[in-house]
Amino acid sequence: MRPLPSRLTFLTGFLLLLASLVLPPAGPAWGQSGDPSFNLVNRSGQTIREIYVSPSEDRYWGHDLLQSQVLPDGGSFPLRIAPSAGCLQDVRVVYADGRPEERRRQDTCRISQMVFGTGAGSAPASGASQANPSFNLVNHGSAVIREVYVSSVREDNWGEDRLGEQVLPPGRHLAVRLPAGDCLNDVRIVWMDGRNEERRRLDTCQMINLVFR
């Protein structure tokens, strides 16, 4: 005959069965939805005219997500981000007066909204203590700018053309994204007629707009 199970074995099996009925199935940690999309809320007191969102490891901001729209004070704008972009995002807004504001390395999978302004509920500004060298390159000349290069003074080459296949017409500006804390930068532009112009050793942490005429 098969021996009867001991009292200890029976008790252990009973506790395991009870745990499987009570404990929830394993899943993502609380607040980690895996979806980096969120709503950007404007409580700044003025209109937001541009919004950029880019994965933190990317070098460029990409396109203005508002395009021809603006986000008035008190309004919100849904930002739909593909899960493949990851949770760590950098966010940049430009206000109607031209002043930019950035939030770096935000875990947007943990939030449903990000507030710009004094209202409650804004995401913590990670890395806010570091100087911000990003700036707007503004074309106030009468010709089109066809190439833009920005490089740290520590680099030996200009790197890629930040306009890519685009151009910068008169009256328009380009949001130039740079690593936080790296303030001294060289800037080079090429006009449509082939003329080039350079600005060396600029402290871009101390500027909002860099104007070429």
Short mmCIF file of C-alpha atoms in Angstrom, two decimals:
data_model
loop_
_atom_site.label_atom_id
_atom_site.label_comp_id
_atom_site.label_asym_id
_atom_site.label_seq_id
_atom_site.Cartn_x
_atom_site.Cartn_y
_atom_site.Cartn_z
CA MET A 1 0.00 0.00 0.00
CA ARG A 2 1.09 3.62 -0.74
CA PRO A 3 1.87 5.50 2.52
CA LEU A 4 -0.45 8.34 3.53
CA PRO A 5 1.02 11.85 3.15
CA SER A 6 2.37 13.38 6.32
CA ARG A 7 0.55 16.25 8.01
CA LEU A 8 3.38 18.65 7.01
CA THR A 9 3.17 17.68 3.33
CA PHE A 10 -0.60 18.13 3.35
CA LEU A 11 -0.33 21.55 5.02
CA THR A 12 2.30 22.74 2.53
CA GLY A 13 0.17 21.73 -0.44
CA PHE A 14 -2.87 23.46 1.03
CA LEU A 15 -0.96 26.75 1.52
CA LEU A 16 0.33 26.66 -2.07
CA LEU A 17 -3.19 26.15 -3.37
CA LEU A 18 -4.49 29.01 -1.24
CA ALA A 19 -1.74 31.36 -2.49
CA SER A 20 -2.58 30.59 -6.12
CA LEU A 21 -6.20 31.57 -5.51
CA VAL A 22 -5.50 34.80 -3.58
CA LEU A 23 -2.44 36.34 -5.25
CA PRO A 24 -3.01 38.26 -8.54
CA PRO A 25 -1.19 37.09 -11.65
CA ALA A 26 2.21 38.60 -12.30
CA GLY A 27 2.12 41.75 -14.45
CA PRO A 28 3.75 45.14 -14.95
CA ALA A 29 4.66 47.14 -11.84
CA TRP A 30 2.17 49.71 -10.63
CA GLY A 31 2.30 52.83 -12.83
CA GLN A 32 4.31 51.10 -15.56
CA SER A 33 1.80 50.84 -18.38
CA GLY A 34 4.38 50.27 -21.11
CA ASP A 35 2.66 53.02 -23.13
CA PRO A 36 4.69 56.27 -23.34
CA SER A 37 1.75 58.32 -24.67
CA PHE A 38 0.43 61.16 -22.49
CA ASN A 39 -1.46 64.45 -22.53
CA LEU A 40 0.52 67.69 -22.39
CA VAL A 41 -1.36 70.33 -20.37
CA ASN A 42 -0.68 74.06 -20.65
CA ARG A 43 -1.12 76.02 -17.40
CA SER A 44 1.64 78.52 -18.12
CA GLY A 45 -0.52 81.61 -18.60
CA GLN A 46 0.44 81.95 -22.26
CA THR A 47 0.08 80.08 -25.53
CA ILE A 48 2.40 77.21 -26.44
CA ARG A 49 3.23 77.40 -30.14
CA GLU A 50 5.53 74.36 -30.54
CA ILE A 51 5.87 70.91 -28.96
CA TYR A 52 8.68 68.42 -29.51
CA VAL A 53 8.98 64.92 -28.03
CA SER A 54 11.91 62.64 -28.70
CA PRO A 55 13.42 59.51 -27.08
CA SER A 56 16.13 60.60 -24.66
CA GLU A 57 18.87 58.81 -26.59
CA ASP A 58 18.07 60.62 -29.88
CA ARG A 59 20.24 63.54 -31.04
CA TYR A 60 17.48 65.54 -32.72
CA TRP A 61 14.11 66.91 -31.68
CA GLY A 62 12.36 66.08 -34.92
CA HIS A 63 9.24 67.90 -36.09
CA ASP A 64 7.00 70.32 -34.21
CA LEU A 65 4.04 68.12 -33.23
CA LEU A 66 1.63 71.07 -33.13
CA GLN A 67 2.42 71.87 -36.77
CA SER A 68 0.08 74.76 -37.68
CA GLN A 69 -1.84 74.60 -34.39
CA VAL A 70 -1.19 76.27 -31.05
CA LEU A 71 -2.00 75.14 -27.51
CA PRO A 72 -3.75 77.92 -25.55
CA ASP A 73 -3.44 78.36 -21.81
CA GLY A 74 -5.67 75.83 -20.07
CA GLY A 75 -5.71 73.47 -23.05
CA SER A 76 -4.29 69.98 -23.43
CA PHE A 77 -2.76 68.14 -26.38
CA PRO A 78 -2.64 64.33 -26.71
CA LEU A 79 0.82 63.03 -27.59
CA ARG A 80 0.65 59.57 -29.12
CA ILE A 81 4.02 57.82 -28.89
CA ALA A 82 4.74 54.35 -30.21
CA PRO A 83 5.66 51.83 -27.48
CA SER A 84 8.77 50.99 -29.51
CA ALA A 85 10.08 54.50 -28.68
CA GLY A 86 10.54 53.44 -25.06
CA CYS A 87 9.51 55.12 -21.82
CA LEU A 88 12.32 57.70 -21.43
CA GLN A 89 11.37 60.80 -23.42
CA ASP A 90 12.62 64.39 -23.66
CA VAL A 91 9.93 67.05 -24.05
CA ARG A 92 10.36 70.61 -25.31
CA VAL A 93 7.79 73.38 -25.63
CA VAL A 94 8.21 76.87 -27.08
CA TYR A 95 5.95 79.62 -25.76
CA ALA A 96 4.45 82.46 -27.77
CA ASP A 97 7.20 84.83 -26.59
CA GLY A 98 9.87 82.48 -27.98
CA ARG A 99 10.99 81.12 -24.61
CA PRO A 100 11.60 77.34 -24.62
CA GLU A 101 11.18 74.96 -21.69
CA GLU A 102 12.43 71.38 -21.58
CA ARG A 103 11.94 68.28 -19.46
CA ARG A 104 14.69 65.69 -19.92
CA ARG A 105 14.57 61.91 -19.33
CA GLN A 106 10.93 61.73 -18.34
CA ASP A 107 9.47 58.26 -17.76
CA THR A 108 6.25 58.95 -19.62
CA CYS A 109 5.03 55.36 -19.13
CA ARG A 110 4.36 56.34 -15.50
CA ILE A 111 2.22 59.41 -16.18
CA SER A 112 -1.03 60.23 -17.94
CA GLN A 113 -0.33 63.95 -18.24
CA MET A 114 2.55 66.41 -18.07
CA VAL A 115 1.77 69.95 -16.97
CA PHE A 116 3.75 73.00 -18.05
CA GLY A 117 3.13 75.92 -15.72
CA THR A 118 2.37 76.29 -12.04
CA GLY A 119 -0.51 73.82 -11.85
CA ALA A 120 -0.27 70.63 -9.85
CA GLY A 121 0.48 67.36 -11.51
CA SER A 122 3.50 68.24 -13.57
CA ALA A 123 6.11 65.57 -14.05
CA PRO A 124 9.34 65.97 -12.11
CA ALA A 125 11.95 67.75 -14.15
CA SER A 126 14.75 65.16 -14.06
CA GLY A 127 18.15 66.70 -14.73
CA ALA A 128 16.76 70.21 -14.30
CA SER A 129 19.86 71.21 -12.29
CA GLN A 130 22.04 70.86 -15.41
CA ALA A 131 22.47 73.81 -17.73
CA ASN A 132 20.41 73.60 -20.90
CA PRO A 133 22.41 74.33 -24.09
CA SER A 134 19.52 73.83 -26.55
CA PHE A 135 18.48 76.91 -28.52
CA ASN A 136 16.53 78.18 -31.52
CA LEU A 137 18.52 78.98 -34.67
CA VAL A 138 16.61 81.78 -36.38
CA ASN A 139 16.87 82.83 -40.02
CA HIS A 140 16.30 86.59 -40.22
CA GLY A 141 18.17 86.90 -43.49
CA SER A 142 16.70 87.33 -46.95
CA ALA A 143 17.97 83.96 -48.25
CA VAL A 144 17.26 80.32 -47.47
CA ILE A 145 19.63 78.41 -45.16
CA ARG A 146 20.28 74.98 -46.68
CA GLU A 147 22.58 73.43 -44.05
CA VAL A 148 23.04 73.77 -40.28
CA TYR A 149 25.84 72.23 -38.22
CA VAL A 150 26.27 72.45 -34.45
CA SER A 151 29.13 70.80 -32.62
CA SER A 152 30.67 70.91 -29.16
CA VAL A 153 34.02 72.72 -29.03
CA ARG A 154 35.43 69.40 -27.81
CA GLU A 155 34.61 67.70 -31.12
CA ASP A 156 36.93 67.61 -34.14
CA ASN A 157 34.21 67.58 -36.81
CA TRP A 158 30.88 69.26 -37.51
CA GLY A 159 28.81 66.10 -37.63
CA GLU A 160 25.61 65.73 -39.63
CA ASP A 161 23.61 68.50 -41.27
CA ARG A 162 20.75 69.08 -38.83
CA LEU A 163 18.39 70.14 -41.59
CA GLY A 164 18.81 66.89 -43.47
CA GLU A 165 16.71 67.11 -46.64
CA GLN A 166 14.90 70.22 -45.40
CA VAL A 167 15.82 73.90 -45.64
CA LEU A 168 15.27 76.86 -43.34
CA PRO A 169 13.44 79.70 -45.13
CA PRO A 170 13.62 83.36 -44.04
CA GLY A 171 11.56 84.05 -40.94
CA ARG A 172 11.66 80.43 -39.72
CA HIS A 173 13.66 78.81 -36.94
CA LEU A 174 15.15 75.42 -36.11
CA ALA A 175 15.04 73.96 -32.59
CA VAL A 176 18.58 72.69 -31.97
CA ARG A 177 18.84 69.92 -29.39
CA LEU A 178 22.11 69.52 -27.45
CA PRO A 179 23.21 67.32 -24.53
CA ALA A 180 22.46 68.86 -21.14
CA GLY A 181 25.43 70.60 -19.54
CA ASP A 182 27.56 70.89 -22.72
CA CYS A 183 27.40 74.68 -23.08
CA LEU A 184 30.29 75.69 -25.38
CA ASN A 185 29.38 75.00 -28.99
CA ASP A 186 30.38 75.97 -32.53
CA VAL A 187 27.70 76.73 -35.13
CA ARG A 188 28.02 76.73 -38.91
CA ILE A 189 25.38 77.48 -41.53
CA VAL A 190 25.44 77.33 -45.33
CA TRP A 191 23.20 79.69 -47.29
CA MET A 192 21.48 78.54 -50.47
CA ASP A 193 24.08 80.33 -52.64
CA GLY A 194 26.93 78.38 -50.99
CA ARG A 195 28.14 81.09 -48.61
CA ASN A 196 28.94 79.77 -45.15
CA GLU A 197 28.98 81.54 -41.82
CA GLU A 198 30.34 80.35 -38.48
CA ARG A 199 30.00 81.33 -34.82
CA ARG A 200 32.65 79.84 -32.55
CA ARG A 201 32.71 79.03 -28.84
CA LEU A 202 29.17 80.16 -28.11
CA ASP A 203 27.81 79.66 -24.62
CA THR A 204 24.46 78.34 -25.82
CA CYS A 205 23.31 77.80 -22.22
CA GLN A 206 23.00 81.59 -21.99
CA MET A 207 20.84 82.07 -25.09
CA ILE A 208 17.38 81.30 -26.34
CA ASN A 209 17.73 82.41 -29.96
CA LEU A 210 20.77 82.52 -32.25
CA VAL A 211 19.95 84.83 -35.16
CA PHE A 212 21.56 84.79 -38.60
CA ARG A 213 20.85 87.68 -40.97
#
